[in-house]
C-alpha cells in the first residue's frame, strides 16, 4: 500500500510550496484553487443517493471528486491540515454509503454505476479520488485507510474489471478513463497487478489497455479520431496516467512510446484550435469548448516538462502563448516547469497571442485513413483567418456524416459554422443532458454541415458500420505561399455511384481587406448513376441577411424542406432563383460577409439559372425545442457532372452604437466556372480591380511535377503542379509561380 503522494516527491512539494503567494502562473493557480476549495468546504459534506442524470446528485458527486483532488494537493503544498481532514472525512463518508447504493437504472447503451448513470463518470471519480487519497493517506489512521480501501476502492475495482470486464479493454475515450482509474487506484492500494492490467490489457497482450489505446486511437500525427472535443476529454486521463507510468514503471518509457505519440497528440490538439482558443466542433462536440479546459491545461504543462526544447519555450512560442490564454497551469511539477519558463520570458518582453502554423493531421493508427486540414493566414492588420476541412475517417459512434465539410473563422468568430452536437450538457430536463434523438436525426446528418448533399440523402445512408469502413483521400495540402494556400481531397466511397472532390483555398489579394475563401466542390456520377441528380450545396452562417442579387419569396406558411436525413428539421423560410451566379451578403457582429456562388450547370444565356437558393432555419418537427434555431442557405442544382464554385469575402465594419457602417458592399463582383473535367477545374473570379483565374488539378495521382494541359472554350490552360494562379490587373498581368 502506498502512503506517499503518487505524483509528487518531497522535494517537488517544497518547490511548489515556495510558489504560494507569488504572482507567477503557479502562484496564481494555487491561489485560485485555494479560493475554489475553501468556498466548497463551507458546504456540509454530502454523498447523495440516486437522482436524475445531470441533476443535483450527479453534479455533487462530480464536485466532490474535483475538490478532493485539489484539496489533497493543497494539503501538501500549503501544509494546512484542514484540506487533509476534508478529504479524509469525505472519502470515509463515501466508504460508509457506497455499497448501500444500488446500480442506476440503465436508460441508454452505457453501463451504469452506483454513483452515476454511466460508468464513465465513475471512472473519473475513482481516478481523482485515488490521487487525492495518495496525498493524504499518511495523515489517516490504519483503520480509516482500511475502511476506504475495503468498502470503496476494492468494490469499484471489482466492478470495473469483473462486472464490466467485457468493456474494460474498449478502444474508446471511455477506455482511457477506465484504464487510468484502475491502474492508479490499484497502485495506490498496493495491488500492482491492476497497474499492469491497465497498461497491457486484461490478457496482458496489448490488445487492450493503455498502450493499445494510444496506439489505435491516435494517428502518428497525433490526431484523435473522435475530434478535438473528445480529444480534450481523453487527454486528461492520458496525461495523468502517463505521468504515473513514467514515475512508477519507467521501463515502459512511456513518453517515447510509439515515436512520442503522447507529445504528438498534445501538439495536434493544440494546433486544431481557432485563434480565439475555441476548438472546431468536429463530430459530436460543444461549440464552446476550448484550450482553457482543465484537461488541456494538464496537457500543456505535461508537454512543457517532457517534450519542449529551450527554443519551444522562448519568446513567441506557441506553448507560452497558449499558457497566456489559459492563465493557469497544472498544480503539479509539470505545471511548475511551464510557470518558470513563462515567468523568465515574460520578464523580458510581453508574450503575444498564439499563431499555430497551418497543418495537415493524418488519421488512422498508421496515418493512412485520410486527414484533417487546418490552414491559417494573417491579413494586413494581424487578424488570423482559419479554414478547416475534414477529409478523414468517420470517428466511431461520435462521428458526423460530413466528409469534405468545412468551417471558416476570422475576426474573432466562426463564419461558416459547425452545428456540433445536439444535447444540452447536464441540463436535467433535456434527457439528463445526454444526447438527444435529434443528434442522429439532424446534427450528424450531411445537410447539417457545410458540404453537398446528394439526392437528399446522408453520406453512407447514415450507416455507421459502412462509414467506418471508408475515409477521405488527400490530394494536396500546400501552404508555403503567403498569398495563396489550399487543400484538396476526394471522397469516392461515401455516396454509392458518385465521386466527390473538394478544393478550398485562402487567397490574399491586395485590394481585399482579408483573405478570400475560394471553394470548389466537384461531383462526378459513375456509369450506374447517370441522369439528373439533386445537389444541395449548404452553408451554415450566423447574422442578418443584408442583400442578395436575386429575388426571393418569403413563405408566410412554412413547411419542412424534406422528410428524412435531416431535411425534416429544416423550415423552408424563403427561396428564389439566381442567374449566372448567386450573391448572399450578411452582417455578423461588426463585419460584413458576401458569398458569391455558381454551378457548372449554368448556361451562357444571361437568362439562365445557376440554381435555386433556399433559406432555411432549424426547428421543424422539433416539438420539444431540442434543436437550436439557426439559419442556413442552400444552392440547389440539378444535373450530372457538376462543379460548385464560390467565394466568401470579408469586408467592412459596422458599429451600431456610433451608427457607423463602412464598406458594406464587397469588391468581388462575380465568379464563373470556365470548365472542369477529370483533368482540371478552371474558375475565374472578378473584383473591381482584377480578374483572377485559378487552375486546379483533379487528377488523384498528380504531384508537384505533373504537367497539365486543358482546353475550354477554345482556350488552353497550362501549368505544372497541383494548381496555378493568374491575376490580370489593369494594364498588367502578374502570374504567380505554380504551386
XYZ file of C-alpha atoms in Angstrom:
739
model
C 0.000 0.000 0.000
C 1.337 3.430 -0.957
C 1.059 6.108 1.725
C 3.005 8.718 -0.207
C 1.698 11.009 -2.956
C 1.582 9.173 -6.244
C 2.663 12.133 -8.367
C 4.818 14.221 -6.021
C 8.125 13.792 -4.234
C 9.060 15.637 -1.058
C 11.470 17.860 -2.990
C 8.797 18.726 -5.551
C 6.306 19.554 -2.809
C 8.780 22.000 -1.307
C 9.313 23.727 -4.658
C 5.558 24.092 -5.090
C 5.261 25.417 -1.531
C 7.669 28.214 -2.427
C 5.192 29.397 -5.097
C 2.423 30.108 -2.576
C 1.629 33.829 -2.666
C 3.848 34.556 -5.659
C 2.497 36.355 -8.780
C 3.697 33.560 -11.067
C 1.302 31.391 -13.073
C 1.775 28.659 -10.482
C 1.235 31.063 -7.605
C -1.943 32.359 -9.215
C -3.102 28.788 -9.853
C -2.569 27.779 -6.219
C -4.430 30.857 -5.003
C -7.339 30.250 -7.379
C -7.625 26.615 -6.291
C -7.484 27.638 -2.617
C -10.390 30.045 -3.115
C -12.345 27.426 -5.036
C -11.846 24.656 -2.466
C -12.309 26.917 0.561
C -15.689 28.009 -0.804
C -16.717 24.389 -1.372
C -15.582 23.252 2.074
C -18.021 25.672 3.705
C -20.841 23.464 2.414
C -21.943 20.472 4.503
C -20.497 17.158 3.357
C -22.956 15.324 1.130
C -22.861 11.950 -0.598
C -26.299 11.887 -2.252
C -28.233 8.869 -3.426
C -29.662 8.398 -6.910
C -31.171 11.252 -8.852
C -31.702 12.412 -12.411
C -28.756 12.332 -14.794
C -27.316 15.827 -14.895
C -29.202 16.777 -11.745
C -28.000 17.768 -8.279
C -26.798 14.298 -7.355
C -24.668 13.912 -10.491
C -23.137 17.345 -10.110
C -22.472 16.934 -6.393
C -20.522 13.698 -6.912
C -18.524 15.462 -9.635
C -17.843 18.474 -7.405
C -16.808 16.130 -4.617
C -14.089 14.381 -6.615
C -12.817 17.594 -8.212
C -12.460 19.304 -4.849
C -10.945 16.248 -3.137
C -8.294 16.108 -5.856
C -7.429 19.786 -5.418
C -7.676 19.807 -1.628
C -5.330 16.846 -1.283
C -2.568 18.602 -3.204
C -3.251 21.864 -1.378
C -2.676 19.971 1.869
C 0.835 19.089 0.709
C 1.634 22.443 -0.880
C 0.197 24.795 1.772
C 0.730 22.413 4.718
C -2.756 23.266 6.032
C -4.340 20.288 7.818
C -7.917 21.376 7.022
C -7.533 20.125 3.463
C -6.469 16.633 4.531
C -9.288 16.461 7.068
C -11.827 17.378 4.373
C -10.602 14.640 2.036
C -10.467 12.008 4.786
C -13.952 12.795 6.064
C -15.495 12.803 2.599
C -13.806 9.574 1.483
C -14.874 7.921 4.735
C -18.458 9.013 4.128
C -18.331 7.516 0.641
C -16.972 4.276 2.117
C -19.902 4.218 4.577
C -22.504 4.593 1.848
C -21.149 3.225 -1.429
C -22.228 -0.399 -1.116
C -25.664 0.649 0.137
C -26.389 2.224 -3.246
C -27.819 0.029 -5.959
C -26.928 0.463 -9.611
C -28.705 3.173 -11.559
C -31.441 2.149 -13.963
C -29.945 1.956 -17.450
C -31.572 4.468 -19.844
C -29.217 4.179 -22.807
C -26.438 1.875 -24.032
C -23.910 2.917 -21.369
C -23.489 0.596 -18.350
C -24.395 2.254 -15.067
C -22.605 2.762 -11.779
C -23.676 3.153 -8.167
C -22.968 6.920 -8.202
C -23.569 7.893 -11.829
C -25.851 6.992 -14.710
C -22.910 5.872 -16.818
C -19.817 4.063 -15.670
C -17.572 6.594 -17.418
C -18.315 9.145 -14.696
C -17.463 6.600 -12.025
C -14.091 6.080 -13.724
C -13.494 9.832 -13.433
C -14.491 9.743 -9.773
C -12.127 6.880 -8.968
C -9.110 8.354 -10.765
C -9.326 11.688 -8.967
C -10.298 10.215 -5.603
C -7.418 7.730 -5.735
C -4.949 10.520 -6.406
C -6.447 12.502 -3.541
C -6.177 9.509 -1.220
C -2.492 9.058 -2.033
C -1.775 12.631 -0.908
C -3.487 12.362 2.480
C -3.148 8.645 3.340
C -0.169 9.324 5.605
C -2.366 11.546 7.788
C -5.038 8.843 8.203
C -5.228 6.105 10.781
C -4.769 2.500 9.663
C -8.468 1.898 10.356
C -9.526 4.808 8.129
C -7.329 3.588 5.296
C -8.634 0.038 5.519
C -12.252 1.215 5.633
C -11.835 3.290 2.463
C -9.974 0.547 0.618
C -12.280 -2.356 1.503
C -15.633 -0.560 1.270
C -14.925 1.798 -1.614
C -11.848 1.271 -3.758
C -11.832 -2.528 -3.949
C -15.555 -2.789 -4.825
C -15.029 -0.212 -7.554
C -12.069 -2.090 -8.986
C -14.097 -5.301 -8.974
C -16.972 -3.584 -10.741
C -14.752 -2.126 -13.455
C -12.716 -5.263 -14.165
C -15.199 -8.085 -13.426
C -18.810 -6.922 -13.675
C -17.935 -4.681 -16.618
C -14.797 -6.552 -17.601
C -16.125 -7.018 -21.129
C -15.942 -3.225 -21.564
C -12.607 -2.623 -19.839
C -10.393 -3.018 -22.923
C -12.668 -0.958 -25.158
C -10.706 1.229 -27.601
C -12.509 4.493 -26.920
C -12.237 7.628 -24.791
C -14.217 5.714 -22.146
C -11.472 3.082 -22.244
C -8.738 5.616 -21.496
C -10.590 6.753 -18.380
C -11.158 3.123 -17.341
C -7.522 2.052 -17.523
C -6.285 5.260 -15.877
C -8.709 4.898 -12.971
C -7.992 1.197 -12.398
C -4.228 1.490 -12.813
C -3.904 4.470 -10.478
C -6.200 3.042 -7.814
C -4.518 -0.353 -7.954
C -1.119 1.242 -7.450
C -2.406 3.379 -4.574
C -3.785 0.404 -2.615
C -0.730 -1.744 -3.252
C -2.163 -4.069 -5.907
C 0.276 -3.570 -8.732
C -1.432 -6.237 -10.858
C -4.121 -3.660 -11.637
C -1.460 -1.289 -12.953
C -0.073 -3.980 -15.255
C -3.601 -4.888 -16.410
C -4.291 -1.254 -17.185
C -1.118 -0.836 -19.228
C -1.113 -4.123 -21.149
C -4.783 -5.172 -21.103
C -6.655 -7.853 -19.220
C -4.865 -10.599 -21.147
C -1.514 -8.766 -20.880
C -1.071 -8.991 -24.674
C -1.606 -5.307 -25.579
C -4.876 -5.990 -27.448
C -6.359 -3.767 -24.753
C -5.045 -1.468 -22.077
C -3.325 1.902 -22.197
C -0.686 1.041 -24.782
C -3.352 -0.288 -27.151
C -5.451 2.820 -26.552
C -2.732 5.273 -27.510
C -1.635 3.068 -30.432
C -5.074 2.745 -32.041
C -6.940 5.940 -31.161
C -4.215 8.388 -32.195
C -2.672 8.739 -35.626
C 1.100 9.218 -35.978
C 0.243 12.903 -36.465
C -1.384 12.822 -33.031
C -4.923 13.436 -34.285
C -7.619 11.760 -32.187
C -10.241 10.041 -34.321
C -13.299 11.360 -32.435
C -12.288 15.004 -32.932
C -10.974 17.843 -30.702
C -13.946 17.871 -28.301
C -13.422 14.268 -27.244
C -9.666 14.698 -27.604
C -9.592 17.345 -24.872
C -11.672 14.970 -22.696
C -9.427 11.963 -23.301
C -6.218 13.983 -22.933
C -6.635 14.446 -19.179
C -6.504 10.787 -18.078
C -3.969 10.136 -20.832
C -1.519 12.717 -19.463
C -2.149 11.961 -15.790
C -1.756 8.201 -16.263
C 1.323 8.718 -18.453
C 2.933 10.675 -15.625
C 2.084 7.869 -13.188
C 3.619 5.277 -15.520
C 6.670 7.492 -16.038
C 7.257 7.623 -12.296
C 6.287 4.094 -11.246
C 7.006 1.948 -14.310
C 9.900 3.748 -16.056
C 10.814 0.642 -18.046
C 7.804 1.328 -20.303
C 9.490 4.594 -21.410
C 6.002 5.957 -21.932
C 6.935 9.422 -23.180
C 8.916 7.902 -26.053
C 6.382 5.166 -26.822
C 5.308 4.858 -30.492
C 7.530 7.692 -31.713
C 6.440 10.003 -28.879
C 2.740 9.677 -29.660
C 1.764 11.394 -26.391
C 3.732 14.523 -27.260
C 2.442 14.384 -30.821
C -1.158 14.203 -29.690
C -0.827 17.239 -27.423
C 0.645 19.207 -30.326
C -2.133 18.005 -32.606
C -4.888 19.021 -30.197
C -3.473 22.499 -29.690
C -2.933 23.004 -33.421
C -6.634 22.457 -34.183
C -7.798 25.434 -32.104
C -9.218 28.589 -33.618
C -7.310 31.854 -32.953
C -9.634 32.613 -30.011
C -8.746 29.284 -28.366
C -12.036 27.504 -29.132
C -11.939 24.092 -30.792
C -13.717 23.480 -34.110
C -16.766 21.337 -33.365
C -15.734 18.367 -35.497
C -18.041 15.380 -34.849
C -20.180 15.325 -31.680
C -18.962 18.430 -29.910
C -19.812 21.543 -27.975
C -19.180 24.743 -29.918
C -17.861 26.439 -26.762
C -15.059 24.106 -25.691
C -11.527 25.461 -25.902
C -7.980 25.395 -24.612
C -8.947 26.721 -21.165
C -10.425 23.289 -20.380
C -8.654 21.714 -17.403
C -7.579 18.692 -19.445
C -5.795 20.953 -21.932
C -4.091 22.797 -19.071
C -2.760 19.478 -17.778
C -1.641 18.516 -21.289
C 0.154 21.816 -21.934
C 2.031 21.572 -18.623
C 2.998 17.953 -19.266
C 4.209 18.866 -22.750
C 6.301 21.756 -21.418
C 8.032 19.430 -18.946
C 8.666 16.362 -21.104
C 8.744 17.481 -24.737
C 9.533 21.177 -25.018
C 13.035 22.240 -26.010
C 14.541 25.550 -24.845
C 13.567 27.059 -28.204
C 9.990 25.842 -27.773
C 9.713 27.788 -24.527
C 11.202 31.013 -25.834
C 9.592 34.297 -26.792
C 6.879 33.878 -29.383
C 6.450 30.182 -28.750
C 3.013 28.699 -29.158
C 3.285 26.946 -25.802
C 3.812 30.135 -23.791
C 1.155 31.930 -25.810
C -1.321 29.163 -25.030
C -0.378 29.399 -21.351
C -1.138 33.111 -21.507
C -4.669 32.395 -22.734
C -5.143 29.697 -20.112
C -3.900 31.948 -17.324
C -3.107 28.902 -15.191
C -1.063 25.697 -15.098
C -1.440 22.172 -13.741
C -0.807 22.277 -9.962
C 1.998 19.767 -10.324
C 5.760 19.847 -11.034
C 4.981 19.772 -14.769
C 2.984 22.957 -14.328
C 5.822 24.474 -12.324
C 8.206 23.915 -15.235
C 5.840 25.791 -17.550
C 5.283 28.536 -14.993
C 9.013 29.167 -14.566
C 9.592 29.318 -18.333
C 6.700 31.736 -18.718
C 7.996 33.922 -15.898
C 11.511 34.057 -17.317
C 10.404 35.050 -20.807
C 7.621 37.468 -19.803
C 10.018 39.364 -17.526
C 11.903 40.489 -20.645
C 9.126 41.024 -23.172
C 5.368 40.648 -23.483
C 4.195 37.268 -24.755
C 1.851 37.550 -27.726
C -1.153 35.505 -28.741
C -0.562 32.134 -30.412
C -0.367 31.641 -34.152
C -0.045 27.960 -34.869
C 1.187 27.259 -38.380
C -1.085 25.586 -40.901
C -1.063 21.840 -40.546
C -2.479 18.673 -42.039
C -3.130 15.934 -39.480
C -3.252 12.409 -40.845
C -5.824 9.982 -39.460
C -5.784 6.316 -38.507
C -3.302 4.233 -36.472
C -0.932 4.172 -39.456
C -1.771 7.636 -40.764
C -3.378 6.288 -43.933
C -7.089 6.976 -43.365
C -7.423 10.495 -44.692
C -6.662 13.677 -42.797
C -7.903 16.917 -41.314
C -6.619 20.159 -42.808
C -6.103 23.434 -40.910
C -4.993 26.462 -42.939
C -4.249 29.828 -41.311
C -3.397 33.157 -42.878
C -2.906 36.652 -41.418
C -4.329 39.762 -43.017
C -2.523 43.121 -43.098
C -3.919 44.013 -39.658
C -2.791 40.809 -37.994
C -6.187 39.132 -37.831
C -5.971 35.379 -38.395
C -8.263 33.611 -40.834
C -8.591 29.853 -40.333
C -10.049 27.303 -42.739
C -10.785 23.766 -41.542
C -11.614 20.854 -43.845
C -12.493 17.283 -42.898
C -11.321 14.542 -45.226
C -10.528 11.844 -42.691
C -12.415 8.971 -41.165
C -15.835 8.795 -39.583
C -14.939 8.972 -35.884
C -16.659 5.879 -34.478
C -20.010 6.307 -32.721
C -19.455 10.052 -32.255
C -18.750 10.661 -35.941
C -20.717 13.054 -38.128
C -21.521 12.235 -41.739
C -19.876 15.266 -43.332
C -16.693 14.126 -45.070
C -15.407 17.118 -47.089
C -17.193 19.531 -44.759
C -15.524 22.852 -43.939
C -15.663 25.552 -41.289
C -14.297 29.086 -41.599
C -13.153 31.523 -38.900
C -11.993 35.133 -38.848
C -12.409 38.380 -36.941
C -12.982 36.522 -33.701
C -15.828 34.214 -34.684
C -16.814 31.220 -36.764
C -18.332 32.420 -40.033
C -19.237 29.201 -41.835
C -20.373 27.379 -38.765
C -20.429 23.860 -37.427
C -23.617 22.827 -35.614
C -21.819 20.475 -33.227
C -23.809 18.033 -31.135
C -27.494 18.122 -30.256
C -27.523 17.908 -26.478
C -27.746 20.236 -23.523
C -24.956 19.083 -21.242
C -26.166 18.467 -17.665
C -29.469 20.254 -18.314
C -31.519 17.637 -16.484
C -34.915 18.273 -18.196
C -33.260 17.689 -21.585
C -32.858 13.910 -21.096
C -30.397 14.498 -18.286
C -28.015 16.368 -20.568
C -27.384 13.266 -22.682
C -27.507 13.081 -26.465
C -30.986 13.814 -27.794
C -32.750 11.969 -30.605
C -32.182 14.984 -32.841
C -28.448 14.369 -32.633
C -28.998 11.476 -35.018
C -31.911 12.878 -36.993
C -30.252 16.264 -37.620
C -26.868 17.181 -36.096
C -24.978 14.207 -37.548
C -26.665 14.341 -40.965
C -24.815 15.642 -44.024
C -27.291 18.501 -44.642
C -26.412 19.969 -41.220
C -22.880 20.742 -42.409
C -21.140 22.942 -44.948
C -20.925 20.471 -47.795
C -23.020 18.960 -50.625
C -25.889 16.550 -50.047
C -26.853 14.330 -52.985
C -30.498 13.479 -53.650
C -31.499 14.477 -50.113
C -29.661 11.534 -48.564
C -26.922 11.351 -45.961
C -23.407 10.167 -46.736
C -23.206 6.394 -46.245
C -27.005 6.442 -45.699
C -26.227 7.185 -42.026
C -24.859 3.670 -41.626
C -22.063 3.861 -39.035
C -20.524 0.495 -39.917
C -20.328 1.489 -43.572
C -18.965 4.940 -42.701
C -16.231 3.486 -40.509
C -15.051 1.375 -43.451
C -14.270 4.356 -45.739
C -12.293 7.562 -45.496
C -11.266 10.607 -47.492
C -8.331 10.615 -49.893
C -5.945 13.583 -49.543
C -4.996 15.214 -52.852
C -2.772 18.135 -51.825
C -2.071 20.461 -48.907
C 0.006 23.499 -49.869
C 0.661 26.424 -47.530
C 4.125 27.687 -48.428
C 2.928 30.827 -50.259
C 1.884 33.743 -48.043
C -0.631 34.871 -50.692
C -2.258 31.542 -51.545
C -2.756 28.365 -49.548
C -5.018 25.455 -50.345
C -6.010 21.845 -49.802
C -7.918 19.293 -51.820
C -9.286 15.817 -51.205
C -11.543 13.156 -52.672
C -14.383 11.165 -51.082
C -15.310 8.491 -53.624
C -16.936 5.879 -51.393
C -19.375 7.947 -49.362
C -22.260 8.075 -51.840
C -22.934 4.966 -53.943
C -22.125 5.734 -57.563
C -20.599 9.185 -57.017
C -17.110 10.607 -56.798
C -16.593 13.868 -54.909
C -13.685 16.291 -54.733
C -13.378 19.475 -52.716
C -10.624 22.063 -53.097
C -10.552 25.031 -50.732
C -8.143 27.994 -50.805
C -7.306 31.199 -48.996
C -6.274 33.959 -51.439
C -4.641 37.173 -50.280
C -5.496 39.750 -52.986
C -4.024 43.188 -52.450
C -7.333 45.011 -52.978
C -9.191 42.951 -50.334
C -9.200 43.561 -46.589
C -8.987 39.884 -45.617
C -8.083 36.606 -47.304
C -10.717 35.421 -49.765
C -12.141 31.931 -49.342
C -12.368 30.058 -52.658
C -14.312 26.802 -52.515
C -14.679 24.269 -55.338
C -16.863 21.186 -54.851
C -16.942 18.734 -57.769
C -19.376 15.832 -58.163
C -18.959 13.099 -60.753
C -21.652 10.388 -61.176
C -20.434 6.922 -62.157
C -21.680 4.824 -65.049
C -24.561 3.469 -62.978
C -25.631 6.900 -61.729
C -26.271 8.742 -64.974
C -29.237 11.092 -65.248
C -30.355 14.137 -63.322
C -29.461 14.410 -59.645
C -30.245 16.973 -56.988
C -27.191 18.578 -55.370
C -27.647 20.769 -52.274
C -24.610 22.936 -51.527
C -25.311 24.157 -47.965
C -23.855 26.964 -45.867
C -24.450 27.385 -42.137
C -23.988 31.028 -41.142
C -24.956 33.447 -38.361
C -26.189 37.011 -38.588
C -28.568 39.193 -40.558
C -29.097 38.935 -44.304
C -28.194 42.298 -45.864
C -28.746 41.830 -49.579
C -28.950 39.381 -52.467
C -28.663 39.738 -56.258
C -31.834 37.719 -56.895
C -35.483 37.973 -55.972
C -36.897 35.508 -53.482
C -40.256 34.695 -51.960
C -40.612 34.606 -48.191
C -43.007 31.824 -47.307
C -45.738 33.028 -44.964
C -46.744 29.430 -44.320
C -43.588 27.426 -43.820
C -43.159 23.698 -44.185
C -40.270 21.254 -43.692
C -37.783 21.098 -46.543
C -37.967 17.294 -46.713
C -38.940 14.107 -44.950
C -35.733 12.443 -43.759
C -31.923 12.650 -43.390
C -32.136 15.961 -41.509
C -34.333 17.756 -44.047
C -37.361 17.144 -41.830
C -35.870 19.531 -39.239
C -35.352 22.439 -41.678
C -38.049 25.040 -42.209
C -38.192 26.287 -45.812
C -38.199 30.001 -44.980
C -37.674 31.578 -48.405
C -36.487 30.642 -51.878
C -35.556 32.232 -55.161
C -33.746 31.565 -58.404
C -30.368 33.096 -59.206
C -28.989 33.720 -62.681
C -25.354 33.068 -63.626
C -24.167 33.488 -60.037
C -25.906 33.972 -56.721
C -24.936 36.605 -54.137
C -25.845 36.413 -50.455
C -24.482 39.033 -48.063
C -24.930 39.105 -44.305
C -23.767 41.012 -41.234
C -22.238 39.061 -38.340
C -21.297 41.126 -35.299
C -19.234 44.027 -36.720
C -18.270 42.507 -40.085
C -19.898 42.046 -43.472
C -19.634 38.793 -45.430
C -20.506 38.398 -49.087
C -20.823 34.959 -50.658
C -20.878 34.553 -54.441
C -21.527 31.105 -55.846
C -22.417 29.309 -59.048
C -22.578 25.835 -60.511
C -21.295 24.485 -63.796
C -24.901 23.752 -64.793
C -25.325 27.464 -65.530
C -25.559 28.174 -69.265
C -24.105 31.107 -71.152
C -27.608 32.517 -71.723
C -27.957 35.570 -69.465
C -31.467 34.475 -68.527
C -30.350 31.043 -67.388
C -30.206 29.969 -63.729
C -27.275 28.647 -61.706
C -29.783 27.085 -59.347
C -32.275 27.751 -56.585
C -31.324 29.477 -53.360
C -33.231 28.177 -50.351
C -33.092 29.898 -46.979
C -33.697 27.538 -44.061
C -33.864 27.546 -40.291
C -33.737 24.616 -37.888
C -36.779 23.827 -35.742
C -39.175 21.807 -37.879
C -40.510 18.549 -36.405
C -38.986 19.517 -33.074
C -41.868 19.562 -30.563
C -39.558 19.666 -27.538
C -37.425 22.556 -28.889
C -34.307 20.412 -28.705
C -32.507 21.993 -31.677
C -31.086 25.498 -31.734
C -32.782 27.880 -34.147
C -30.022 28.550 -36.675
C -30.128 29.794 -40.289
C -28.547 28.373 -43.427
C -28.825 28.803 -47.166
C -28.571 26.197 -49.895
C -27.617 26.489 -53.543
C -29.611 23.692 -55.171
C -28.595 22.487 -58.601
C -29.877 19.661 -60.798
C -27.582 17.925 -63.245
C -24.973 15.263 -63.752
C -21.279 16.106 -63.527
C -21.257 19.364 -61.567
C -18.788 21.838 -60.103
C -19.936 24.263 -57.416
C -17.646 27.283 -57.195
C -17.947 30.027 -54.615
C -16.008 32.765 -52.866
C -16.594 34.322 -49.465
C -15.328 37.865 -48.936
C -14.859 39.516 -45.528
C -15.251 43.276 -45.694
C -16.332 46.457 -43.977
C -17.204 47.454 -40.467
C -20.441 48.127 -38.633
C -20.922 49.787 -35.243
C -24.485 50.302 -34.111
C -23.527 52.341 -31.057
C -21.790 55.008 -33.152
C -24.046 54.494 -36.182
C -21.101 53.688 -38.424
C -21.117 51.476 -41.492
C -18.103 51.231 -43.807
C -17.674 49.174 -46.994
C -20.970 47.350 -46.693
C -20.586 46.106 -50.278
C -17.667 43.904 -51.161
C -15.230 44.267 -54.050
C -15.754 40.796 -55.539
C -18.199 41.055 -58.440
C -18.538 37.597 -59.928
C -17.303 34.021 -60.089
C -17.528 31.865 -63.205
C -16.784 28.226 -63.946
C -14.760 28.245 -67.150
C -14.705 24.453 -67.286
C -13.979 21.229 -65.448
C -13.283 17.603 -66.272
C -11.295 14.665 -64.900
C -8.059 16.570 -65.517
C -8.712 20.006 -64.064
C -11.112 22.713 -62.950
C -10.739 26.312 -64.132
C -12.608 29.209 -62.486
C -12.451 32.975 -62.845
C -13.026 35.496 -60.045
C -13.722 39.141 -60.900
C -13.130 42.007 -58.498
C -13.303 45.751 -59.091
C -9.554 45.837 -59.707
C -8.566 42.475 -61.125
C -9.532 39.226 -62.753
C -8.210 36.075 -61.113
C -8.001 32.729 -62.883
C -7.441 29.658 -60.705
C -6.412 26.337 -62.262
C -6.668 23.193 -60.127
C -5.663 19.611 -60.773
C -8.387 16.968 -60.493
C -6.026 14.048 -61.069
C -5.627 11.879 -57.942
C -2.120 10.799 -58.941
C -0.841 14.328 -59.656
C 2.292 15.632 -57.952
C 4.466 18.739 -57.906
C 5.894 17.912 -61.344
C 2.709 16.905 -63.160
C 2.138 18.963 -66.307
C -1.453 19.971 -67.010
C -2.865 20.977 -70.357
C -6.638 21.532 -70.742
C -8.767 23.429 -73.234
C -12.120 25.051 -72.508
C -13.985 27.366 -74.879
C -11.099 27.167 -77.370
C -8.610 28.462 -74.818
C -5.768 26.308 -73.494
C -4.552 26.446 -69.889
C -1.132 25.039 -68.987
C 0.688 24.711 -65.667
C 2.863 22.354 -63.641
C 1.947 21.113 -60.180
C -1.301 20.919 -58.272
C -2.604 24.403 -59.067
C -1.713 27.781 -60.511
C -2.992 31.321 -60.203
C -3.119 34.093 -62.780
C -4.005 37.652 -61.751
C -4.857 40.125 -64.503
C -4.915 43.769 -63.424
C -5.448 46.947 -65.334
C -2.597 47.306 -67.847
C -0.616 44.484 -66.248
C -0.573 40.757 -65.879
C 1.050 39.023 -62.976
C 1.464 35.276 -62.879
C 2.446 33.626 -59.655
C 4.598 30.565 -59.908
C 2.716 27.294 -59.942
C 2.392 25.704 -56.558
